Tab-separated table of C-alpha atoms in Angstrom:
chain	number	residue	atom	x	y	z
A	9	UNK	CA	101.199	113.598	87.461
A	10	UNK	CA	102.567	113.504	83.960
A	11	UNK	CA	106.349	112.007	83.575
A	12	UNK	CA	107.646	115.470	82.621
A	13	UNK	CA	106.170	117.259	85.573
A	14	UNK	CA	107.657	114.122	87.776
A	15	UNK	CA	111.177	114.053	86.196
A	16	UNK	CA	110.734	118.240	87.018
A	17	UNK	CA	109.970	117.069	90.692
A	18	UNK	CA	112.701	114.890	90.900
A	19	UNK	CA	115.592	117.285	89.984
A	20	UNK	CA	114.262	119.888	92.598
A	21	UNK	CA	115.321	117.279	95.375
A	22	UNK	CA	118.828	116.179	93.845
A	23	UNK	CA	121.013	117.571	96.952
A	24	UNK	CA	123.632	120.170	95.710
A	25	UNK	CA	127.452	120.021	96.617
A	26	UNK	CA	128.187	120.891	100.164
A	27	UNK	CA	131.641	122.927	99.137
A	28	UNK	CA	129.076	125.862	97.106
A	29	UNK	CA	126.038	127.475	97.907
A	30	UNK	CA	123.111	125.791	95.944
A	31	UNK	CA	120.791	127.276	93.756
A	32	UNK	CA	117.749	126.612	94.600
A	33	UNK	CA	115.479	125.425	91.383
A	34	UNK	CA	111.806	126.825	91.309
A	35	UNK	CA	109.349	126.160	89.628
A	36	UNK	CA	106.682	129.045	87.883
A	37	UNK	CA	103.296	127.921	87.043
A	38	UNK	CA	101.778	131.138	86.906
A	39	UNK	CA	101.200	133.710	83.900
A	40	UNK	CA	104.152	135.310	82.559
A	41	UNK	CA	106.616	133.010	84.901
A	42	UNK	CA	105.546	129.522	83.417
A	43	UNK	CA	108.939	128.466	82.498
A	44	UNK	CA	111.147	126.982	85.597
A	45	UNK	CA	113.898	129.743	86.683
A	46	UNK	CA	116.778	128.963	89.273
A	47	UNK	CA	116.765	131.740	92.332
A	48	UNK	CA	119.245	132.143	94.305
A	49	UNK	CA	118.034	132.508	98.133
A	50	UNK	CA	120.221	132.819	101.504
A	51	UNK	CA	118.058	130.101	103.014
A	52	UNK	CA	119.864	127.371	100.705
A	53	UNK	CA	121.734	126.064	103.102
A	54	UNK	CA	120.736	122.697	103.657
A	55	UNK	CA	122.439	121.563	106.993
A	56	UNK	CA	119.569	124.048	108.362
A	57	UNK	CA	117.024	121.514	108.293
A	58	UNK	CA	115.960	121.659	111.727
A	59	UNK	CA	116.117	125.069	112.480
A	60	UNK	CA	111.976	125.043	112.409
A	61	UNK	CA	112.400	122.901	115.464
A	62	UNK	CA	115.158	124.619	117.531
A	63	UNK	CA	112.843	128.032	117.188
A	64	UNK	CA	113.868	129.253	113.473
A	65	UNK	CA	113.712	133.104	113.638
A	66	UNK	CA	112.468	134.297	109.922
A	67	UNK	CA	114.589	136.900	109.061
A	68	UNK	CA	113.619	137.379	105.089
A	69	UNK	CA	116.110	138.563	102.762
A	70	UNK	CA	115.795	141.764	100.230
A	71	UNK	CA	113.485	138.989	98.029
A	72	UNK	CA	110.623	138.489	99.500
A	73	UNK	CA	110.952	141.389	102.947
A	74	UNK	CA	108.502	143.899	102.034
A	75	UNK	CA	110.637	147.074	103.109
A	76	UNK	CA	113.899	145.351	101.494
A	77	UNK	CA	115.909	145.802	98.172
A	78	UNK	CA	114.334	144.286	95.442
A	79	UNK	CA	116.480	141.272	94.354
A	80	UNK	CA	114.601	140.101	91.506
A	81	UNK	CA	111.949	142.717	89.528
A	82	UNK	CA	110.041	139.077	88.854
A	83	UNK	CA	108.733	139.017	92.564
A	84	UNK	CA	105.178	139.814	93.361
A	85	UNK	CA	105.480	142.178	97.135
A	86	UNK	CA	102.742	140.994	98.831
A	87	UNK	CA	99.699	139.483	98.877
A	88	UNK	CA	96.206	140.707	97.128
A	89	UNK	CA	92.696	139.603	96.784
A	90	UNK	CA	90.766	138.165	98.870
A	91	UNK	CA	93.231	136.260	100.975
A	92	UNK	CA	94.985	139.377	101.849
A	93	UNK	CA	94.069	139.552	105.188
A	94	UNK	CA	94.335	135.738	105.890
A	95	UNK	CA	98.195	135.814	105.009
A	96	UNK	CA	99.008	139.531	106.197
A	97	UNK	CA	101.080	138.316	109.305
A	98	UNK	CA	103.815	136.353	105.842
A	99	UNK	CA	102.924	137.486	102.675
A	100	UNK	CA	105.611	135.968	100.633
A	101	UNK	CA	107.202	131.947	100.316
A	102	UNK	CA	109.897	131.983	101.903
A	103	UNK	CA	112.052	130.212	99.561
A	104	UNK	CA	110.948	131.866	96.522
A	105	UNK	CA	109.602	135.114	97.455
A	106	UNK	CA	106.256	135.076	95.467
A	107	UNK	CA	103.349	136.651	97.476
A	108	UNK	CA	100.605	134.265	98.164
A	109	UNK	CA	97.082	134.325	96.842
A	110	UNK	CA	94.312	132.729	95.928
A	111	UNK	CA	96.471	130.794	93.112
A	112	UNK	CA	99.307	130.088	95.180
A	113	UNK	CA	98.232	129.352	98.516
A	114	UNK	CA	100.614	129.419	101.636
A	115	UNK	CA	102.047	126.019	103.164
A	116	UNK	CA	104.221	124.959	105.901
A	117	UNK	CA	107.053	122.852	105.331
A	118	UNK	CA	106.449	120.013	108.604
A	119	UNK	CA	110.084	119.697	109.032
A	120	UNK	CA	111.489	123.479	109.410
A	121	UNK	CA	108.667	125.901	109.460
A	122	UNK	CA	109.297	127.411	106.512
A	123	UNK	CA	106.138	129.308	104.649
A	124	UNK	CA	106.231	127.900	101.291
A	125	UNK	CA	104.059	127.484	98.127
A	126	UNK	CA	102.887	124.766	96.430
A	127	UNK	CA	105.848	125.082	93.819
A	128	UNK	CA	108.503	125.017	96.470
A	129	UNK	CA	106.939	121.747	98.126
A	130	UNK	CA	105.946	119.518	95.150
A	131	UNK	CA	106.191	116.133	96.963
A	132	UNK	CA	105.175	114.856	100.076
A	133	UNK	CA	107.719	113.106	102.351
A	134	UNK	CA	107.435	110.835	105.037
A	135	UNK	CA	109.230	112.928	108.500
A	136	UNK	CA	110.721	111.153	111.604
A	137	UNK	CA	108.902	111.263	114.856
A	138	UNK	CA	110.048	114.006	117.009
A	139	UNK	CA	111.872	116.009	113.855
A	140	UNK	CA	108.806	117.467	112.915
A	141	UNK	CA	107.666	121.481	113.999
A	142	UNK	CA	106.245	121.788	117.384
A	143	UNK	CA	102.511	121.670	116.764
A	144	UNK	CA	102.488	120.533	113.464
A	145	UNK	CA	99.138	120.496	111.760
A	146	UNK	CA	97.848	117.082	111.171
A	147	UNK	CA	101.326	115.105	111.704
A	148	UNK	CA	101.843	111.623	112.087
A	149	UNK	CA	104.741	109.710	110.998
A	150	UNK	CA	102.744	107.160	109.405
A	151	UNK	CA	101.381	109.928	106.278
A	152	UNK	CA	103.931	111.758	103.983
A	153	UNK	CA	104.129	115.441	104.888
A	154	UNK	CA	104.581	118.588	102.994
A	155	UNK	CA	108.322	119.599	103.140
A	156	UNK	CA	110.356	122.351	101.887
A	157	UNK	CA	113.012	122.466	99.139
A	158	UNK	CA	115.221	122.876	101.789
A	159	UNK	CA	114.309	119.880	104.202
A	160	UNK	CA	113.705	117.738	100.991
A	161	UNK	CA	117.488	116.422	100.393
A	162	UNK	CA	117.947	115.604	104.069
A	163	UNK	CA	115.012	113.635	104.168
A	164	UNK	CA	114.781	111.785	100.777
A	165	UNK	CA	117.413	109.043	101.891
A	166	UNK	CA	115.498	108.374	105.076
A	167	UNK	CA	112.180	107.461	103.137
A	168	UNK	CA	112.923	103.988	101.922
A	169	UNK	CA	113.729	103.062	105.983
A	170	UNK	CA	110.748	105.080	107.120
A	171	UNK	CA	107.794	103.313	105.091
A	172	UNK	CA	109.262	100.161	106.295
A	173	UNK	CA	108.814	101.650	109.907
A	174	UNK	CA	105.989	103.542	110.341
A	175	UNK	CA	103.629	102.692	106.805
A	176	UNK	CA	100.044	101.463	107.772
A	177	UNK	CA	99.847	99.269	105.062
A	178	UNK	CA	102.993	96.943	107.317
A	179	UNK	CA	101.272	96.886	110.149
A	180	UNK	CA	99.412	93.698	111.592
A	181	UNK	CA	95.826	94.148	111.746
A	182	UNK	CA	92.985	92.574	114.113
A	183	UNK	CA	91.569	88.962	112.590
A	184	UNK	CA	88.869	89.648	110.540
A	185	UNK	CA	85.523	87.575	110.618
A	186	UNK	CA	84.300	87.832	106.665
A	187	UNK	CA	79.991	88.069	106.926
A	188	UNK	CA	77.293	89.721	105.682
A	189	UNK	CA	76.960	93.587	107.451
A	190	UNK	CA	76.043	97.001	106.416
A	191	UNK	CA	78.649	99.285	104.882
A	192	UNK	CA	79.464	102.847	104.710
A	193	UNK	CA	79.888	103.798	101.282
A	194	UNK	CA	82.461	105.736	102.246
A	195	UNK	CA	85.755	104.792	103.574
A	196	UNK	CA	88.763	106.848	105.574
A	197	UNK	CA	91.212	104.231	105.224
A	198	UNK	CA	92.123	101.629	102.513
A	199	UNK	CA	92.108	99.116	105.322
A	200	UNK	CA	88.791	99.804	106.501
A	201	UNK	CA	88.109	99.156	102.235
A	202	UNK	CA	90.021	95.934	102.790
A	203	UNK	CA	88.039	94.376	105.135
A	204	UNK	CA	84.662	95.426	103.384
A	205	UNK	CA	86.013	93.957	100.467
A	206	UNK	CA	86.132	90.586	102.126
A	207	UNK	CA	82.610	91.150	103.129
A	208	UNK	CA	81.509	91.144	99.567
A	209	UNK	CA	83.388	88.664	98.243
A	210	UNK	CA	82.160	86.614	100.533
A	211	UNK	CA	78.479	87.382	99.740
A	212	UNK	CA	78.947	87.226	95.881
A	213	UNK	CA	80.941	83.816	95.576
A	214	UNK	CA	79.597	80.349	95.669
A	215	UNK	CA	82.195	78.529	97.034
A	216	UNK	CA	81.655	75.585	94.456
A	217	UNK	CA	81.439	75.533	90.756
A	218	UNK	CA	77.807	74.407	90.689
A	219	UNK	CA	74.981	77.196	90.441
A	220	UNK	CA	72.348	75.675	92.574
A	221	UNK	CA	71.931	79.299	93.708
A	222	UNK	CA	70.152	81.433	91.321
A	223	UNK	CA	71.595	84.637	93.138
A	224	UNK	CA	74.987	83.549	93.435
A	225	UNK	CA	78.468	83.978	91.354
A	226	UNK	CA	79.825	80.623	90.348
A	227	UNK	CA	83.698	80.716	91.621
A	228	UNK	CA	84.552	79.703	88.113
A	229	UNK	CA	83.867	83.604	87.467
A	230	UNK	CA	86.654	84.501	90.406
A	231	UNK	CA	88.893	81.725	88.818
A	232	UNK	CA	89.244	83.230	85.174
A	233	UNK	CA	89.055	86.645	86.252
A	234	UNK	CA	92.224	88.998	85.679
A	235	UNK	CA	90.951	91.479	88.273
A	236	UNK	CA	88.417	92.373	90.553
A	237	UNK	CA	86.803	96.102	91.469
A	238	UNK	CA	85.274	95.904	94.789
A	239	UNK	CA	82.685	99.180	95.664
A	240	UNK	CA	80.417	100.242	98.520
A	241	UNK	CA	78.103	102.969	96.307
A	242	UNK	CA	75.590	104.778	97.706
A	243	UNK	CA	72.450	105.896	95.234
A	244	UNK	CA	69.604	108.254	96.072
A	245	UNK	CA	67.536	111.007	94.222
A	246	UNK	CA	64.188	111.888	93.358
A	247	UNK	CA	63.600	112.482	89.256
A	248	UNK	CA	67.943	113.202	89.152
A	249	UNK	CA	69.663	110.045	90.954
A	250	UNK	CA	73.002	110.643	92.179
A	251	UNK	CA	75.794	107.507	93.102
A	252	UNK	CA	78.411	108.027	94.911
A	253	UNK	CA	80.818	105.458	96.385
A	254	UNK	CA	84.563	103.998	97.375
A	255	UNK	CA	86.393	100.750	97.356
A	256	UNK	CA	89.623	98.839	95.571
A	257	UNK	CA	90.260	97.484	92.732
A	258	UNK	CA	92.961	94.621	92.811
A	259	UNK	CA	94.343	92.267	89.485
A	260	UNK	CA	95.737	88.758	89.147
A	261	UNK	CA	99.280	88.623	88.788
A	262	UNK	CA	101.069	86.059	85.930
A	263	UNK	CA	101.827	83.521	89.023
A	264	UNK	CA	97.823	83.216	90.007
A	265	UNK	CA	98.354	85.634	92.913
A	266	UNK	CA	96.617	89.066	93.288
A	267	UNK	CA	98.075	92.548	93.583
A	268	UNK	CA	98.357	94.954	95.734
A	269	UNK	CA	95.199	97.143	96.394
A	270	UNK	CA	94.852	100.733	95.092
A	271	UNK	CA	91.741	102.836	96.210
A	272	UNK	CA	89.115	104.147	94.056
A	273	UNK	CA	86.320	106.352	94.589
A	274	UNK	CA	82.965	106.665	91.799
A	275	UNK	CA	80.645	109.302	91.153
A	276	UNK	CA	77.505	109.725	88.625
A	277	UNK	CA	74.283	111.178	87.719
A	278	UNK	CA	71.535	109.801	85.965
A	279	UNK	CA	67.772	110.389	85.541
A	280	UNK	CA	64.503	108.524	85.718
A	281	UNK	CA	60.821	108.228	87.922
A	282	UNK	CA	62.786	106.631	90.916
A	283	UNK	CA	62.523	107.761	94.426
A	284	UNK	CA	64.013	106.972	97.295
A	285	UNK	CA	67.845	105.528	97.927
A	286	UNK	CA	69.748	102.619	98.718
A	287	UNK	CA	73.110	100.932	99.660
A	288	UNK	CA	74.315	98.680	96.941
A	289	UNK	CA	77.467	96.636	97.132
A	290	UNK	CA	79.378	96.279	93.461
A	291	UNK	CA	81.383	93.945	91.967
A	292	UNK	CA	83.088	94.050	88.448
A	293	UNK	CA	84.712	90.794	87.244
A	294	UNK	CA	87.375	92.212	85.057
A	295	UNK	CA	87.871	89.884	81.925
A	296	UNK	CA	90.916	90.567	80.155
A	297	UNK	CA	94.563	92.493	80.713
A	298	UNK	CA	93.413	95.054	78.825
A	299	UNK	CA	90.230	95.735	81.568
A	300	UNK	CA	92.958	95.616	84.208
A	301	UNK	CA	95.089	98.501	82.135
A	302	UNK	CA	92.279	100.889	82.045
A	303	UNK	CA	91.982	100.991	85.676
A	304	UNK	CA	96.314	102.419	85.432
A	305	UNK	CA	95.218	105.549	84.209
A	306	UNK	CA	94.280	108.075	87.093
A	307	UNK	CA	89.941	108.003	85.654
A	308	UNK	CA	88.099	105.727	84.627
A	309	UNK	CA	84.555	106.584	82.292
A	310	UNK	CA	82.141	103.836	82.391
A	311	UNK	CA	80.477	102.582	79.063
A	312	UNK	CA	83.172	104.965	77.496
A	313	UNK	CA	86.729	103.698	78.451
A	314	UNK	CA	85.620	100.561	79.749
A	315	UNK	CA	82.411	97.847	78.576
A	316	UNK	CA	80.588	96.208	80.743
A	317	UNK	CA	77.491	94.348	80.350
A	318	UNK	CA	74.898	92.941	83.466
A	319	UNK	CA	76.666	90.067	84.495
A	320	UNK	CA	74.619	86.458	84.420
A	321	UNK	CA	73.965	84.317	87.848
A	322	UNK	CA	73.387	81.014	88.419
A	323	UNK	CA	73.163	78.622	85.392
A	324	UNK	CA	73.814	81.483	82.847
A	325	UNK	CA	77.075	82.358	84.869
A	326	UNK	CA	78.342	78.904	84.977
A	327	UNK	CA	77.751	78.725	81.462
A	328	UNK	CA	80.094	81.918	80.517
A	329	UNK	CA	82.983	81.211	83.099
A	330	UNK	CA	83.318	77.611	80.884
A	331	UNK	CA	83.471	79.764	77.184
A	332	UNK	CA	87.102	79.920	77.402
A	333	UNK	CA	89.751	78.524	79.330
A	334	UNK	CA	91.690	81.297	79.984
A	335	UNK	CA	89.561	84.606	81.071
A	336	UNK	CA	86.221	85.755	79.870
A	337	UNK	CA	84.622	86.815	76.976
A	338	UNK	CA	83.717	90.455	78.871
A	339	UNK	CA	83.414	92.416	81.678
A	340	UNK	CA	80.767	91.737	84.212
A	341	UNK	CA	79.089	93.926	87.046
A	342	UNK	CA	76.942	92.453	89.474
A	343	UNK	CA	74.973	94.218	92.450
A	344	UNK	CA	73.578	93.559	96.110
A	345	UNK	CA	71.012	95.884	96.394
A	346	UNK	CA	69.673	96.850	100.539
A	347	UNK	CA	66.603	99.252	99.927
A	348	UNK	CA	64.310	101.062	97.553
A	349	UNK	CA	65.790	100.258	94.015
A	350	UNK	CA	65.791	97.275	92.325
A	351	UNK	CA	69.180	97.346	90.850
A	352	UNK	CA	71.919	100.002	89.719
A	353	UNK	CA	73.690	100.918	86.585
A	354	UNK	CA	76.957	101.820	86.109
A	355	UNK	CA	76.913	103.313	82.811
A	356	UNK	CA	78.468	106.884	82.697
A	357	UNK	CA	80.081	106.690	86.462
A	358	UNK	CA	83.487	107.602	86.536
A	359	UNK	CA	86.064	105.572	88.640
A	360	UNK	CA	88.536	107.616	89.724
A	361	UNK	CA	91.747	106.617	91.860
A	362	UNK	CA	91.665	107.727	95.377
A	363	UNK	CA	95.246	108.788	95.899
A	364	UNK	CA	95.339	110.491	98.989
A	365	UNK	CA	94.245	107.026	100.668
A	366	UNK	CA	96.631	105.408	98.877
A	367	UNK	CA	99.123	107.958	100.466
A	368	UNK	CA	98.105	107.553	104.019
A	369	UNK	CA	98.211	103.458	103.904
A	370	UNK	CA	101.375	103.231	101.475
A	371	UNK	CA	103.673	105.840	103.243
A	372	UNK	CA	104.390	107.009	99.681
A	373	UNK	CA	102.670	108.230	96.326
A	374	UNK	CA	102.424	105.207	94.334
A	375	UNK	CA	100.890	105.500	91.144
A	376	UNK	CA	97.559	102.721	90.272
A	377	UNK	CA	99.715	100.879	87.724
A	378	UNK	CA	102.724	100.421	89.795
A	379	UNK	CA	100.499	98.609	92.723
A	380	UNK	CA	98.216	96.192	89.908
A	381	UNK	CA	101.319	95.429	87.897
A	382	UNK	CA	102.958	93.950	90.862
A	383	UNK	CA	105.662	96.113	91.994
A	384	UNK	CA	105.067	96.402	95.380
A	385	UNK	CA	104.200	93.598	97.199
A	386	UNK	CA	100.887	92.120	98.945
A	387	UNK	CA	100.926	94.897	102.164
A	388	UNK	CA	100.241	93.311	105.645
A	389	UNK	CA	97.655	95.574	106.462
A	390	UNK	CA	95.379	94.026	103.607
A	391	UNK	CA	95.370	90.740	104.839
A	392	UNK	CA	91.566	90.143	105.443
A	393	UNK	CA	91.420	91.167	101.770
A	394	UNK	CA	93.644	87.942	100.561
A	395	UNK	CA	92.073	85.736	103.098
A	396	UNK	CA	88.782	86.204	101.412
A	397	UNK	CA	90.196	85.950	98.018
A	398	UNK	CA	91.303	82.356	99.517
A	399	UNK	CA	88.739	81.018	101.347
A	400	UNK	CA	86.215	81.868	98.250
A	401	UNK	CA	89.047	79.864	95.561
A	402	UNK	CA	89.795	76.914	98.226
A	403	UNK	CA	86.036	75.895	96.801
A	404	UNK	CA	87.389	74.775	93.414
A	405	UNK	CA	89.464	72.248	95.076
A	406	UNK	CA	86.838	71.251	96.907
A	407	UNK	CA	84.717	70.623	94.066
A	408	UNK	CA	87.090	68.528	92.315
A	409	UNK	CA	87.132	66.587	94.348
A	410	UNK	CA	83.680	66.174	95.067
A	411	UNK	CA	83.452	65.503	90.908
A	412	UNK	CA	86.215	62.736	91.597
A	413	UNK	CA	84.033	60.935	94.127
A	414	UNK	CA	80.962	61.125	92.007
A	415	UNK	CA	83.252	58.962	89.145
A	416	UNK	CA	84.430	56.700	91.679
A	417	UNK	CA	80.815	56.052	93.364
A	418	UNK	CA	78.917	55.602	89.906
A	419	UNK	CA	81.108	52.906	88.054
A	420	UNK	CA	80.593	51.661	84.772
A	421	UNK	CA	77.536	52.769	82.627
A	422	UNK	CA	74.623	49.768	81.966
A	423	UNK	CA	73.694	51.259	78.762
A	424	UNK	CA	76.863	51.618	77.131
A	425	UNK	CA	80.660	50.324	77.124
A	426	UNK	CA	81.426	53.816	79.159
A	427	UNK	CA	83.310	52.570	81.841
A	428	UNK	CA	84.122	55.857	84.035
A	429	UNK	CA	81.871	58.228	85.481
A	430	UNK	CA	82.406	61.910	83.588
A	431	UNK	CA	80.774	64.251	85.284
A	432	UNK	CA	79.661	67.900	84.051
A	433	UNK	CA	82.211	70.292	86.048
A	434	UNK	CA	79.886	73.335	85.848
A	435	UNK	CA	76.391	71.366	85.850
A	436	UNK	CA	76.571	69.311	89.407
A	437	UNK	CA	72.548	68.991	89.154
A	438	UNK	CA	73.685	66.711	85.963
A	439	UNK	CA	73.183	63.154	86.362
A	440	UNK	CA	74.084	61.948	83.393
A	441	UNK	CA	77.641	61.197	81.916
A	442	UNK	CA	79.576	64.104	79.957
A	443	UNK	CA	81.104	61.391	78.116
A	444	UNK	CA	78.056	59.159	77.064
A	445	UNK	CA	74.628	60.949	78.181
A	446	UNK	CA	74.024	57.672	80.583
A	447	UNK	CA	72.993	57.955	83.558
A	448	UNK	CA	75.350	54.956	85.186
């Protein structure tokens, strides 16, 4: 959603003056109407907004009743093409009179039982339990519902006390036990992408700094990393290999902490002589601010609008996470493959932000930049995400002061005048002093 179309949005929910009758601001987006036109309509009165509830009777007025007088010569009659049929028993939106069709397809406002169009419902709002239509169509109080022009005013005040009430993302969730297990790549819920996240973290990063483990990450890569995207892809084909997958992506916030987590879903073709299919679980170590800033934007191209190279393990890892004291000198993906391939590339995938899970777990449409730049706060619900984020980091600690012991238990060198210990903070297989190449 561009900032012009949501400053549009914004005024089509400012409530009008009680003392007149308000004019009810709709929005064209088709042919010859494009530009946005105000319409008056006898259902403007906004202290209506349950009348859906209390059995609303749908008397239409000369604009959009097919045998009435024709208030505006702008308004299509009725409906045509092939969805005639399917909206024969109400034609027209009831708020601004166009006929629906294939273009502008018929809605029902949650909160009144209005039939509406897309136009004359342009957000989603959360709706109080028990204020909602009888038999509402996929309602629950925890997911922002489509409502009305009408119904919009009344409920727009309530929102801010309603995420706090009924959002998933503040509700406890069951302890999570981070290990190794098979994952869907494909998630309903951002929580269920939380707590696979913590899986992989937990399979990727050494908790120590050393890289005894020539499959592991060193945590130094987790410590100088500015963000982290976390995916479940799935890759199969024979000649023409599809990927598809879903996860999060999450960054590092100026104070060391991470973000909150916005949902992303990849998809990509390639080609090659492979057969067969696998499960492969993704990480990319973003290096930089600017890596994090590419995942605002709604896509994401691969190799296009964001680098990354193979990342290194063991020795070669340790190596690149001590380059530079703050961040990385790139972006890194690394891979877990479970079946018939020996690896997967992510060149020309395209992240994309999963919004509508974002949605359902926020209680609200929150753009990607507004959750990675830190404007809404850790959520709750994502707490086996942070836990794993912590338990992985508590290993640099650790290692210190392993390091420290080393320098006490060695003493002076025999060789040399070196009198304490150094030793080599990524290289723990090192014997020999960092300061003068003994070994003491």
């Amino acid at each position: 959603m561009s900032f012009e179309e949501h400053d549009q949005k914004a005024l089509l929910y400012q409530p009008p003056p009680s003392s007149t009758q308000a004019a009810i601001p709709v929005v064209y987006v088709d042919g010859d109407q494009a530009a946005a036109r105000v319409n008056n309509h006898p259902y403007a009165n906004h202290g209506n907004g349950n009348a859906g509830a209390n059995g609303m009777t749908r008397n239409l007025s000369s604009a959009s009743s097919p045998g009435g007088q024709e208030a505006n010569p702008n308004v299509r009659r009725s409906s045509s093409g092939v969805l005639r049929s399917r909206y024969a028993d109400h034609p027209n939106c009831d708020v601004c009179g166009l006929a629906f069709d294939v273009t502008k397809r018929r809605h029902q406002c949650r909160a009144c039982g209005r039939f509406i169009c897309g136009n004359c419902s342009p957000l989603l709002l959360l709706i109080p339990e028990g204020e909602q239509i009888e038999g509402a169509k996929g309602y629950d109080p925890s997911i922002p519902q489509r409502a009305c022009l009408h119904c919009a005013p009344r409920l727009r005040p309530l929102q801010e006390a309603l995420v706090a009430q009924y959002a998933k993302a503040n509700a406890e969730t069951a302890p999570h036990e981070a290990k190794s297990r098979l994952h869907v790549p494909f998630s309903p819920t951002l929580e269920k992408e939380c707590t696979n996240a913590a899986d992989i973290i937990g399979n990727f990063f050494r908790r120590d700094s050393g890289s005894s483990g020539d499959r592991s990450i060193p945590i130094g890569m987790l410590e100088k990393a500015h963000g982290l995207a976390i995916m479940t892809i799935v890759k199969v084909g024979f000649l023409l290999v599809g990927k598809v997958g879903t996860g999060i992506v999450v960054s590092r916030l100026p104070d060391g902490s991470w973000s909150a987590p916005s949902a992303i879903g990849t998809v990509g073709l390639g080609g090659g002589f492979e057969i067969g299919g696998e499960i492969v679980e993704v990480v990319i170590i973003l290096g930089s601010p600017a890596a994090v800033q590419v995942f605002h934007s709604p896509q994401v191209n691969l190799g296009a609008g964001l680098d990354i190279a193979v990342g290194p393990y063991g020795r070669s890892a340790a190596a690149a996470a001590a380059v530079s004291s703050s961040g990385l000198n790139g972006n890194y993906s690394y891979s877990i493959s479970k079946g018939l391939y020996a690896g997967i590339s992510l060149q020309g995938s395209v992240i994309a932000t999963r919004n509508d899970l974002n949605r359902k777990f926020y209680g609200q449409d929150l753009e990607a930049s507004a959750l990675l730049s830190g404007s809404v706060g850790q959520p709750i619900a994502a707490k086996p995400l942070y836990e794993g984020l912590d338990h992985a980091m508590r290993g640099i600690q650790e290692h210190k002061e392993v390091l420290a012991e080393m320098s006490r238990m060695m003493g002076p060198c025999s060789n040399c005048n070196c009198q304490v210990f150094v030793a080599h903070a990524h290289q723990v297989w090192n014997k020999k002093c960092k300061t003068c190449n003994h070994v003491h």
